[in-house]
């Protein structure tokens, strides 16, 4: 009987330890830090920024702030100065406006090109594309996949961040994005973003 009680006590202690290590520790590791996400002044950008902010805040307990900018130049400059931690950029914009590179019409080659140069030259990391292209932001014929761009030092502070955000990789098809943007005419960006995340069981 004594041996059985000891075994039960050991199992109970083990389960509590497992829950603490597996559930609480990742959240506690982010508490007290604030992430800043940029939005480039369009309804689509505000929607995507709010989507990332809600996902990160609810899944990690991290405080998240969304800051709006007028254009790509201002948003990218803020990211480089560490005034931002991340924002959603478009591959064609990164290649042409930021890197001043040549036009690439193959979407996969373009994504790899900007990903490599941002990493090597700017210490910025392109995460997985969200699943849609935005032709309105680039010259005709240039692919423009939307994807989050994050500072390397931010990923060091938040080791699980990339994997969490990449859960949205491919989640926003062109049709889905058009539907979400249409809803912005009558709903706030934060409400639309939360509805999408809940519907997809991301939060």
mmCIF file with all atom_site columns, C-alpha atoms in Angstrom:
data_model
loop_
_atom_site.group_PDB
_atom_site.id
_atom_site.type_symbol
_atom_site.label_atom_id
_atom_site.label_alt_id
_atom_site.label_comp_id
_atom_site.label_asym_id
_atom_site.label_entity_id
_atom_site.label_seq_id
_atom_site.pdbx_PDB_ins_code
_atom_site.Cartn_x
_atom_site.Cartn_y
_atom_site.Cartn_z
_atom_site.occupancy
_atom_site.B_iso_or_equiv
_atom_site.pdbx_formal_charge
_atom_site.auth_seq_id
_atom_site.auth_comp_id
_atom_site.auth_asym_id
_atom_site.auth_atom_id
_atom_site.pdbx_PDB_model_num
ATOM 1   C CA . UNK A 1 1   ? 0.000   0.000  0.000   1.00 0.00 ? 1   UNK A CA 1
ATOM 2   C CA . UNK A 1 2   ? 2.810   2.400  0.926   1.00 0.00 ? 2   UNK A CA 1
ATOM 3   C CA . UNK A 1 3   ? 4.559   1.608  -2.330  1.00 0.00 ? 3   UNK A CA 1
ATOM 4   C CA . UNK A 1 4   ? 1.366   2.315  -4.291  1.00 0.00 ? 4   UNK A CA 1
ATOM 5   C CA . UNK A 1 5   ? 0.899   5.681  -2.565  1.00 0.00 ? 5   UNK A CA 1
ATOM 6   C CA . UNK A 1 6   ? 4.478   6.645  -3.325  1.00 0.00 ? 6   UNK A CA 1
ATOM 7   C CA . UNK A 1 7   ? 3.966   5.714  -6.980  1.00 0.00 ? 7   UNK A CA 1
ATOM 8   C CA . UNK A 1 8   ? 0.793   7.836  -7.186  1.00 0.00 ? 8   UNK A CA 1
ATOM 9   C CA . UNK A 1 9   ? 2.580   10.791 -5.610  1.00 0.00 ? 9   UNK A CA 1
ATOM 10  C CA . UNK A 1 10  ? 5.447   10.450 -8.069  1.00 0.00 ? 10  UNK A CA 1
ATOM 11  C CA . UNK A 1 11  ? 3.084   10.321 -11.064 1.00 0.00 ? 11  UNK A CA 1
ATOM 12  C CA . UNK A 1 12  ? 1.159   13.364 -9.847  1.00 0.00 ? 12  UNK A CA 1
ATOM 13  C CA . UNK A 1 13  ? 4.368   15.365 -9.428  1.00 0.00 ? 13  UNK A CA 1
ATOM 14  C CA . UNK A 1 14  ? 5.554   14.265 -12.873 1.00 0.00 ? 14  UNK A CA 1
ATOM 15  C CA . UNK A 1 15  ? 2.310   15.356 -14.537 1.00 0.00 ? 15  UNK A CA 1
ATOM 16  C CA . UNK A 1 16  ? 2.410   18.769 -12.870 1.00 0.00 ? 16  UNK A CA 1
ATOM 17  C CA . UNK A 1 17  ? 6.023   19.251 -13.989 1.00 0.00 ? 17  UNK A CA 1
ATOM 18  C CA . UNK A 1 18  ? 5.132   18.230 -17.540 1.00 0.00 ? 18  UNK A CA 1
ATOM 19  C CA . UNK A 1 19  ? 2.260   20.727 -17.652 1.00 0.00 ? 19  UNK A CA 1
ATOM 20  C CA . UNK A 1 20  ? 4.468   23.541 -16.384 1.00 0.00 ? 20  UNK A CA 1
ATOM 21  C CA . UNK A 1 21  ? 7.246   22.803 -18.854 1.00 0.00 ? 21  UNK A CA 1
ATOM 22  C CA . UNK A 1 22  ? 4.963   22.140 -21.816 1.00 0.00 ? 22  UNK A CA 1
ATOM 23  C CA . UNK A 1 23  ? 2.297   24.796 -21.292 1.00 0.00 ? 23  UNK A CA 1
ATOM 24  C CA . UNK A 1 24  ? 3.357   27.724 -19.134 1.00 0.00 ? 24  UNK A CA 1
ATOM 25  C CA . UNK A 1 25  ? 7.020   28.212 -19.954 1.00 0.00 ? 25  UNK A CA 1
ATOM 26  C CA . UNK A 1 26  ? 6.678   29.393 -23.590 1.00 0.00 ? 26  UNK A CA 1
ATOM 27  C CA . UNK A 1 27  ? 4.095   31.999 -22.569 1.00 0.00 ? 27  UNK A CA 1
ATOM 28  C CA . UNK A 1 28  ? 6.088   33.205 -19.569 1.00 0.00 ? 28  UNK A CA 1
ATOM 29  C CA . UNK A 1 29  ? 9.150   33.604 -21.779 1.00 0.00 ? 29  UNK A CA 1
ATOM 30  C CA . UNK A 1 30  ? 7.356   36.374 -23.715 1.00 0.00 ? 30  UNK A CA 1
ATOM 31  C CA . UNK A 1 31  ? 5.612   38.169 -20.860 1.00 0.00 ? 31  UNK A CA 1
ATOM 32  C CA . UNK A 1 32  ? 6.855   41.707 -20.274 1.00 0.00 ? 32  UNK A CA 1
ATOM 33  C CA . UNK A 1 33  ? 8.065   42.201 -23.837 1.00 0.00 ? 33  UNK A CA 1
ATOM 34  C CA . UNK A 1 34  ? 6.190   44.190 -26.477 1.00 0.00 ? 34  UNK A CA 1
ATOM 35  C CA . UNK A 1 35  ? 6.199   43.473 -30.194 1.00 0.00 ? 35  UNK A CA 1
ATOM 36  C CA . UNK A 1 36  ? 5.557   46.306 -32.648 1.00 0.00 ? 36  UNK A CA 1
ATOM 37  C CA . UNK A 1 37  ? 3.958   45.486 -35.997 1.00 0.00 ? 37  UNK A CA 1
ATOM 38  C CA . UNK A 1 38  ? 3.840   47.978 -38.865 1.00 0.00 ? 38  UNK A CA 1
ATOM 39  C CA . UNK A 1 39  ? 1.043   48.636 -41.365 1.00 0.00 ? 39  UNK A CA 1
ATOM 40  C CA . UNK A 1 40  ? 1.596   50.599 -44.578 1.00 0.00 ? 40  UNK A CA 1
ATOM 41  C CA . UNK A 1 41  ? -1.536  52.739 -44.625 1.00 0.00 ? 41  UNK A CA 1
ATOM 42  C CA . UNK A 1 42  ? -3.957  50.606 -46.661 1.00 0.00 ? 42  UNK A CA 1
ATOM 43  C CA . UNK A 1 43  ? -6.991  48.648 -45.427 1.00 0.00 ? 43  UNK A CA 1
ATOM 44  C CA . UNK A 1 44  ? -5.305  45.399 -46.495 1.00 0.00 ? 44  UNK A CA 1
ATOM 45  C CA . UNK A 1 45  ? -2.157  46.240 -44.553 1.00 0.00 ? 45  UNK A CA 1
ATOM 46  C CA . UNK A 1 46  ? -4.117  47.180 -41.451 1.00 0.00 ? 46  UNK A CA 1
ATOM 47  C CA . UNK A 1 47  ? -6.060  43.910 -41.659 1.00 0.00 ? 47  UNK A CA 1
ATOM 48  C CA . UNK A 1 48  ? -2.886  41.819 -41.965 1.00 0.00 ? 48  UNK A CA 1
ATOM 49  C CA . UNK A 1 49  ? -1.166  43.677 -39.128 1.00 0.00 ? 49  UNK A CA 1
ATOM 50  C CA . UNK A 1 50  ? -4.153  43.158 -36.838 1.00 0.00 ? 50  UNK A CA 1
ATOM 51  C CA . UNK A 1 51  ? -4.267  39.478 -37.816 1.00 0.00 ? 51  UNK A CA 1
ATOM 52  C CA . UNK A 1 52  ? -0.644  39.005 -36.793 1.00 0.00 ? 52  UNK A CA 1
ATOM 53  C CA . UNK A 1 53  ? -1.108  41.053 -33.633 1.00 0.00 ? 53  UNK A CA 1
ATOM 54  C CA . UNK A 1 54  ? -4.088  39.011 -32.436 1.00 0.00 ? 54  UNK A CA 1
ATOM 55  C CA . UNK A 1 55  ? -2.448  35.697 -33.311 1.00 0.00 ? 55  UNK A CA 1
ATOM 56  C CA . UNK A 1 56  ? 0.735   36.555 -31.414 1.00 0.00 ? 56  UNK A CA 1
ATOM 57  C CA . UNK A 1 57  ? -0.985  38.120 -28.413 1.00 0.00 ? 57  UNK A CA 1
ATOM 58  C CA . UNK A 1 58  ? -3.475  35.314 -27.892 1.00 0.00 ? 58  UNK A CA 1
ATOM 59  C CA . UNK A 1 59  ? -1.120  32.434 -28.538 1.00 0.00 ? 59  UNK A CA 1
ATOM 60  C CA . UNK A 1 60  ? 1.847   33.726 -26.521 1.00 0.00 ? 60  UNK A CA 1
ATOM 61  C CA . UNK A 1 61  ? 0.599   36.318 -24.035 1.00 0.00 ? 61  UNK A CA 1
ATOM 62  C CA . UNK A 1 62  ? 2.937   38.895 -25.558 1.00 0.00 ? 62  UNK A CA 1
ATOM 63  C CA . UNK A 1 63  ? 1.895   42.553 -25.669 1.00 0.00 ? 63  UNK A CA 1
ATOM 64  C CA . UNK A 1 64  ? 1.578   43.652 -29.298 1.00 0.00 ? 64  UNK A CA 1
ATOM 65  C CA . UNK A 1 65  ? 1.208   47.141 -30.756 1.00 0.00 ? 65  UNK A CA 1
ATOM 66  C CA . UNK A 1 66  ? 0.232   48.041 -34.343 1.00 0.00 ? 66  UNK A CA 1
ATOM 67  C CA . UNK A 1 67  ? 1.727   51.240 -35.802 1.00 0.00 ? 67  UNK A CA 1
ATOM 68  C CA . UNK A 1 68  ? 0.545   52.750 -39.096 1.00 0.00 ? 68  UNK A CA 1
ATOM 69  C CA . UNK A 1 69  ? 2.833   54.358 -41.689 1.00 0.00 ? 69  UNK A CA 1
ATOM 70  C CA . UNK A 1 70  ? 2.200   56.230 -44.923 1.00 0.00 ? 70  UNK A CA 1
ATOM 71  C CA . UNK A 1 71  ? 4.258   54.156 -47.331 1.00 0.00 ? 71  UNK A CA 1
ATOM 72  C CA . UNK A 1 72  ? 6.886   51.460 -47.891 1.00 0.00 ? 72  UNK A CA 1
ATOM 73  C CA . UNK A 1 73  ? 9.855   53.781 -47.391 1.00 0.00 ? 73  UNK A CA 1
ATOM 74  C CA . UNK A 1 74  ? 8.712   54.917 -43.954 1.00 0.00 ? 74  UNK A CA 1
ATOM 75  C CA . UNK A 1 75  ? 7.750   51.405 -42.832 1.00 0.00 ? 75  UNK A CA 1
ATOM 76  C CA . UNK A 1 76  ? 10.995  49.829 -44.021 1.00 0.00 ? 76  UNK A CA 1
ATOM 77  C CA . UNK A 1 77  ? 13.052  52.614 -42.429 1.00 0.00 ? 77  UNK A CA 1
ATOM 78  C CA . UNK A 1 78  ? 11.309  52.032 -39.101 1.00 0.00 ? 78  UNK A CA 1
ATOM 79  C CA . UNK A 1 79  ? 12.019  48.312 -39.347 1.00 0.00 ? 79  UNK A CA 1
ATOM 80  C CA . UNK A 1 80  ? 15.691  48.943 -40.041 1.00 0.00 ? 80  UNK A CA 1
ATOM 81  C CA . UNK A 1 81  ? 15.917  51.312 -37.052 1.00 0.00 ? 81  UNK A CA 1
ATOM 82  C CA . UNK A 1 82  ? 14.288  48.705 -34.779 1.00 0.00 ? 82  UNK A CA 1
ATOM 83  C CA . UNK A 1 83  ? 11.246  50.905 -34.261 1.00 0.00 ? 83  UNK A CA 1
ATOM 84  C CA . UNK A 1 84  ? 9.299   47.936 -35.633 1.00 0.00 ? 84  UNK A CA 1
ATOM 85  C CA . UNK A 1 85  ? 9.726   44.214 -35.211 1.00 0.00 ? 85  UNK A CA 1
ATOM 86  C CA . UNK A 1 86  ? 7.887   43.102 -38.335 1.00 0.00 ? 86  UNK A CA 1
ATOM 87  C CA . UNK A 1 87  ? 5.399   43.993 -41.043 1.00 0.00 ? 87  UNK A CA 1
ATOM 88  C CA . UNK A 1 88  ? 3.898   42.364 -44.121 1.00 0.00 ? 88  UNK A CA 1
ATOM 89  C CA . UNK A 1 89  ? 5.761   43.208 -47.336 1.00 0.00 ? 89  UNK A CA 1
ATOM 90  C CA . UNK A 1 90  ? 5.258   42.182 -50.954 1.00 0.00 ? 90  UNK A CA 1
ATOM 91  C CA . UNK A 1 91  ? 8.026   40.388 -52.827 1.00 0.00 ? 91  UNK A CA 1
ATOM 92  C CA . UNK A 1 92  ? 7.869   42.674 -55.844 1.00 0.00 ? 92  UNK A CA 1
ATOM 93  C CA . UNK A 1 93  ? 8.057   45.773 -53.658 1.00 0.00 ? 93  UNK A CA 1
ATOM 94  C CA . UNK A 1 94  ? 11.011  44.354 -51.760 1.00 0.00 ? 94  UNK A CA 1
ATOM 95  C CA . UNK A 1 95  ? 12.850  43.545 -54.972 1.00 0.00 ? 95  UNK A CA 1
ATOM 96  C CA . UNK A 1 96  ? 12.172  46.778 -56.868 1.00 0.00 ? 96  UNK A CA 1
ATOM 97  C CA . UNK A 1 97  ? 11.680  49.500 -54.253 1.00 0.00 ? 97  UNK A CA 1
ATOM 98  C CA . UNK A 1 98  ? 13.852  48.329 -51.364 1.00 0.00 ? 98  UNK A CA 1
ATOM 99  C CA . UNK A 1 99  ? 16.637  46.318 -53.001 1.00 0.00 ? 99  UNK A CA 1
ATOM 100 C CA . UNK A 1 100 ? 16.518  48.204 -56.332 1.00 0.00 ? 100 UNK A CA 1
ATOM 101 C CA . UNK A 1 101 ? 16.855  44.843 -58.088 1.00 0.00 ? 101 UNK A CA 1
ATOM 102 C CA . UNK A 1 102 ? 15.793  43.682 -61.512 1.00 0.00 ? 102 UNK A CA 1
ATOM 103 C CA . UNK A 1 103 ? 12.261  42.633 -62.363 1.00 0.00 ? 103 UNK A CA 1
ATOM 104 C CA . UNK A 1 104 ? 11.596  38.930 -61.846 1.00 0.00 ? 104 UNK A CA 1
ATOM 105 C CA . UNK A 1 105 ? 8.402   37.414 -63.204 1.00 0.00 ? 105 UNK A CA 1
ATOM 106 C CA . UNK A 1 106 ? 8.683   33.961 -61.613 1.00 0.00 ? 106 UNK A CA 1
ATOM 107 C CA . UNK A 1 107 ? 7.075   34.138 -58.166 1.00 0.00 ? 107 UNK A CA 1
ATOM 108 C CA . UNK A 1 108 ? 9.209   31.389 -56.605 1.00 0.00 ? 108 UNK A CA 1
ATOM 109 C CA . UNK A 1 109 ? 12.475  32.828 -57.918 1.00 0.00 ? 109 UNK A CA 1
ATOM 110 C CA . UNK A 1 110 ? 11.450  36.295 -56.760 1.00 0.00 ? 110 UNK A CA 1
ATOM 111 C CA . UNK A 1 111 ? 10.622  35.118 -53.244 1.00 0.00 ? 111 UNK A CA 1
ATOM 112 C CA . UNK A 1 112 ? 13.953  33.292 -52.954 1.00 0.00 ? 112 UNK A CA 1
ATOM 113 C CA . UNK A 1 113 ? 15.836  36.324 -54.295 1.00 0.00 ? 113 UNK A CA 1
ATOM 114 C CA . UNK A 1 114 ? 14.404  38.802 -51.808 1.00 0.00 ? 114 UNK A CA 1
ATOM 115 C CA . UNK A 1 115 ? 14.640  36.291 -48.963 1.00 0.00 ? 115 UNK A CA 1
ATOM 116 C CA . UNK A 1 116 ? 18.356  35.728 -49.563 1.00 0.00 ? 116 UNK A CA 1
ATOM 117 C CA . UNK A 1 117 ? 19.294  39.373 -50.061 1.00 0.00 ? 117 UNK A CA 1
ATOM 118 C CA . UNK A 1 118 ? 17.256  40.617 -47.089 1.00 0.00 ? 118 UNK A CA 1
ATOM 119 C CA . UNK A 1 119 ? 18.917  37.988 -44.924 1.00 0.00 ? 119 UNK A CA 1
ATOM 120 C CA . UNK A 1 120 ? 22.453  38.698 -46.103 1.00 0.00 ? 120 UNK A CA 1
ATOM 121 C CA . UNK A 1 121 ? 22.330  42.458 -46.553 1.00 0.00 ? 121 UNK A CA 1
ATOM 122 C CA . UNK A 1 122 ? 19.659  43.723 -44.157 1.00 0.00 ? 122 UNK A CA 1
ATOM 123 C CA . UNK A 1 123 ? 19.510  41.129 -41.356 1.00 0.00 ? 123 UNK A CA 1
ATOM 124 C CA . UNK A 1 124 ? 15.810  40.695 -42.046 1.00 0.00 ? 124 UNK A CA 1
ATOM 125 C CA . UNK A 1 125 ? 13.953  37.410 -42.455 1.00 0.00 ? 125 UNK A CA 1
ATOM 126 C CA . UNK A 1 126 ? 11.115  36.700 -44.886 1.00 0.00 ? 126 UNK A CA 1
ATOM 127 C CA . UNK A 1 127 ? 8.680   34.190 -43.420 1.00 0.00 ? 127 UNK A CA 1
ATOM 128 C CA . UNK A 1 128 ? 6.323   31.980 -45.445 1.00 0.00 ? 128 UNK A CA 1
ATOM 129 C CA . UNK A 1 129 ? 4.087   33.717 -48.024 1.00 0.00 ? 129 UNK A CA 1
ATOM 130 C CA . UNK A 1 130 ? 0.518   34.177 -46.815 1.00 0.00 ? 130 UNK A CA 1
ATOM 131 C CA . UNK A 1 131 ? -1.041  32.746 -49.964 1.00 0.00 ? 131 UNK A CA 1
ATOM 132 C CA . UNK A 1 132 ? -2.034  35.677 -52.193 1.00 0.00 ? 132 UNK A CA 1
ATOM 133 C CA . UNK A 1 133 ? -0.432  38.212 -54.512 1.00 0.00 ? 133 UNK A CA 1
ATOM 134 C CA . UNK A 1 134 ? -1.205  41.939 -54.589 1.00 0.00 ? 134 UNK A CA 1
ATOM 135 C CA . UNK A 1 135 ? -0.760  43.203 -58.175 1.00 0.00 ? 135 UNK A CA 1
ATOM 136 C CA . UNK A 1 136 ? -1.814  46.753 -57.277 1.00 0.00 ? 136 UNK A CA 1
ATOM 137 C CA . UNK A 1 137 ? 1.503   47.512 -55.548 1.00 0.00 ? 137 UNK A CA 1
ATOM 138 C CA . UNK A 1 138 ? 3.910   46.631 -58.398 1.00 0.00 ? 138 UNK A CA 1
ATOM 139 C CA . UNK A 1 139 ? 4.276   47.200 -62.155 1.00 0.00 ? 139 UNK A CA 1
ATOM 140 C CA . UNK A 1 140 ? 2.206   44.898 -64.355 1.00 0.00 ? 140 UNK A CA 1
ATOM 141 C CA . UNK A 1 141 ? 3.712   41.450 -64.773 1.00 0.00 ? 141 UNK A CA 1
ATOM 142 C CA . UNK A 1 142 ? 5.655   41.490 -61.506 1.00 0.00 ? 142 UNK A CA 1
ATOM 143 C CA . UNK A 1 143 ? 4.587   38.909 -58.870 1.00 0.00 ? 143 UNK A CA 1
ATOM 144 C CA . UNK A 1 144 ? 3.915   40.414 -55.453 1.00 0.00 ? 144 UNK A CA 1
ATOM 145 C CA . UNK A 1 145 ? 3.409   37.729 -52.829 1.00 0.00 ? 145 UNK A CA 1
ATOM 146 C CA . UNK A 1 146 ? 2.552   39.004 -49.372 1.00 0.00 ? 146 UNK A CA 1
ATOM 147 C CA . UNK A 1 147 ? 4.723   37.684 -46.541 1.00 0.00 ? 147 UNK A CA 1
ATOM 148 C CA . UNK A 1 148 ? 5.789   38.832 -43.066 1.00 0.00 ? 148 UNK A CA 1
ATOM 149 C CA . UNK A 1 149 ? 9.298   40.308 -42.775 1.00 0.00 ? 149 UNK A CA 1
ATOM 150 C CA . UNK A 1 150 ? 10.878  40.160 -39.321 1.00 0.00 ? 150 UNK A CA 1
ATOM 151 C CA . UNK A 1 151 ? 14.061  41.492 -37.731 1.00 0.00 ? 151 UNK A CA 1
ATOM 152 C CA . UNK A 1 152 ? 16.609  38.784 -36.890 1.00 0.00 ? 152 UNK A CA 1
ATOM 153 C CA . UNK A 1 153 ? 17.088  40.116 -33.374 1.00 0.00 ? 153 UNK A CA 1
ATOM 154 C CA . UNK A 1 154 ? 13.337  39.888 -32.823 1.00 0.00 ? 154 UNK A CA 1
ATOM 155 C CA . UNK A 1 155 ? 13.420  36.203 -33.730 1.00 0.00 ? 155 UNK A CA 1
ATOM 156 C CA . UNK A 1 156 ? 16.212  35.711 -31.203 1.00 0.00 ? 156 UNK A CA 1
ATOM 157 C CA . UNK A 1 157 ? 14.111  37.317 -28.481 1.00 0.00 ? 157 UNK A CA 1
ATOM 158 C CA . UNK A 1 158 ? 11.034  35.297 -29.467 1.00 0.00 ? 158 UNK A CA 1
ATOM 159 C CA . UNK A 1 159 ? 12.336  31.887 -30.620 1.00 0.00 ? 159 UNK A CA 1
ATOM 160 C CA . UNK A 1 160 ? 8.863   30.446 -31.291 1.00 0.00 ? 160 UNK A CA 1
ATOM 161 C CA . UNK A 1 161 ? 7.644   33.453 -33.273 1.00 0.00 ? 161 UNK A CA 1
ATOM 162 C CA . UNK A 1 162 ? 8.550   32.277 -36.774 1.00 0.00 ? 162 UNK A CA 1
ATOM 163 C CA . UNK A 1 163 ? 6.848   28.919 -36.351 1.00 0.00 ? 163 UNK A CA 1
ATOM 164 C CA . UNK A 1 164 ? 3.719   30.586 -34.952 1.00 0.00 ? 164 UNK A CA 1
ATOM 165 C CA . UNK A 1 165 ? 3.419   33.157 -37.756 1.00 0.00 ? 165 UNK A CA 1
ATOM 166 C CA . UNK A 1 166 ? 4.151   30.501 -40.379 1.00 0.00 ? 166 UNK A CA 1
ATOM 167 C CA . UNK A 1 167 ? 0.914   28.778 -39.366 1.00 0.00 ? 167 UNK A CA 1
ATOM 168 C CA . UNK A 1 168 ? -0.665  31.448 -41.581 1.00 0.00 ? 168 UNK A CA 1
ATOM 169 C CA . UNK A 1 169 ? 1.536   30.436 -44.512 1.00 0.00 ? 169 UNK A CA 1
ATOM 170 C CA . UNK A 1 170 ? -0.726  29.786 -47.493 1.00 0.00 ? 170 UNK A CA 1
ATOM 171 C CA . UNK A 1 171 ? -3.834  30.428 -45.384 1.00 0.00 ? 171 UNK A CA 1
ATOM 172 C CA . UNK A 1 172 ? -4.998  33.512 -47.289 1.00 0.00 ? 172 UNK A CA 1
ATOM 173 C CA . UNK A 1 173 ? -5.943  32.521 -50.825 1.00 0.00 ? 173 UNK A CA 1
ATOM 174 C CA . UNK A 1 174 ? -6.794  35.330 -53.271 1.00 0.00 ? 174 UNK A CA 1
ATOM 175 C CA . UNK A 1 175 ? -10.493 34.516 -52.861 1.00 0.00 ? 175 UNK A CA 1
ATOM 176 C CA . UNK A 1 176 ? -10.254 34.529 -49.075 1.00 0.00 ? 176 UNK A CA 1
ATOM 177 C CA . UNK A 1 177 ? -8.402  37.830 -49.086 1.00 0.00 ? 177 UNK A CA 1
ATOM 178 C CA . UNK A 1 178 ? -10.959 39.470 -51.369 1.00 0.00 ? 178 UNK A CA 1
ATOM 179 C CA . UNK A 1 179 ? -13.746 38.316 -49.078 1.00 0.00 ? 179 UNK A CA 1
ATOM 180 C CA . UNK A 1 180 ? -12.026 39.668 -45.982 1.00 0.00 ? 180 UNK A CA 1
ATOM 181 C CA . UNK A 1 181 ? -11.300 43.014 -47.643 1.00 0.00 ? 181 UNK A CA 1
ATOM 182 C CA . UNK A 1 182 ? -14.938 43.307 -48.745 1.00 0.00 ? 182 UNK A CA 1
ATOM 183 C CA . UNK A 1 183 ? -16.011 42.958 -45.129 1.00 0.00 ? 183 UNK A CA 1
ATOM 184 C CA . UNK A 1 184 ? -13.886 45.960 -44.164 1.00 0.00 ? 184 UNK A CA 1
ATOM 185 C CA . UNK A 1 185 ? -16.548 48.223 -45.683 1.00 0.00 ? 185 UNK A CA 1
ATOM 186 C CA . UNK A 1 186 ? -18.803 47.464 -42.756 1.00 0.00 ? 186 UNK A CA 1
ATOM 187 C CA . UNK A 1 187 ? -16.530 46.040 -40.046 1.00 0.00 ? 187 UNK A CA 1
ATOM 188 C CA . UNK A 1 188 ? -13.323 47.079 -38.336 1.00 0.00 ? 188 UNK A CA 1
ATOM 189 C CA . UNK A 1 189 ? -10.024 45.466 -39.323 1.00 0.00 ? 189 UNK A CA 1
ATOM 190 C CA . UNK A 1 190 ? -9.545  43.965 -35.877 1.00 0.00 ? 190 UNK A CA 1
ATOM 191 C CA . UNK A 1 191 ? -12.998 42.366 -35.885 1.00 0.00 ? 191 UNK A CA 1
ATOM 192 C CA . UNK A 1 192 ? -12.515 40.886 -39.366 1.00 0.00 ? 192 UNK A CA 1
ATOM 193 C CA . UNK A 1 193 ? -9.059  39.586 -38.434 1.00 0.00 ? 193 UNK A CA 1
ATOM 194 C CA . UNK A 1 194 ? -10.294 37.963 -35.231 1.00 0.00 ? 194 UNK A CA 1
ATOM 195 C CA . UNK A 1 195 ? -13.217 36.359 -37.049 1.00 0.00 ? 195 UNK A CA 1
ATOM 196 C CA . UNK A 1 196 ? -10.870 34.803 -39.624 1.00 0.00 ? 196 UNK A CA 1
ATOM 197 C CA . UNK A 1 197 ? -8.474  33.508 -36.982 1.00 0.00 ? 197 UNK A CA 1
ATOM 198 C CA . UNK A 1 198 ? -11.271 31.990 -34.924 1.00 0.00 ? 198 UNK A CA 1
ATOM 199 C CA . UNK A 1 199 ? -12.890 30.448 -37.984 1.00 0.00 ? 199 UNK A CA 1
ATOM 200 C CA . UNK A 1 200 ? -9.612  28.803 -38.965 1.00 0.00 ? 200 UNK A CA 1
ATOM 201 C CA . UNK A 1 201 ? -8.919  27.751 -35.352 1.00 0.00 ? 201 UNK A CA 1
ATOM 202 C CA . UNK A 1 202 ? -5.664  29.691 -35.232 1.00 0.00 ? 202 UNK A CA 1
ATOM 203 C CA . UNK A 1 203 ? -6.754  31.138 -31.883 1.00 0.00 ? 203 UNK A CA 1
#
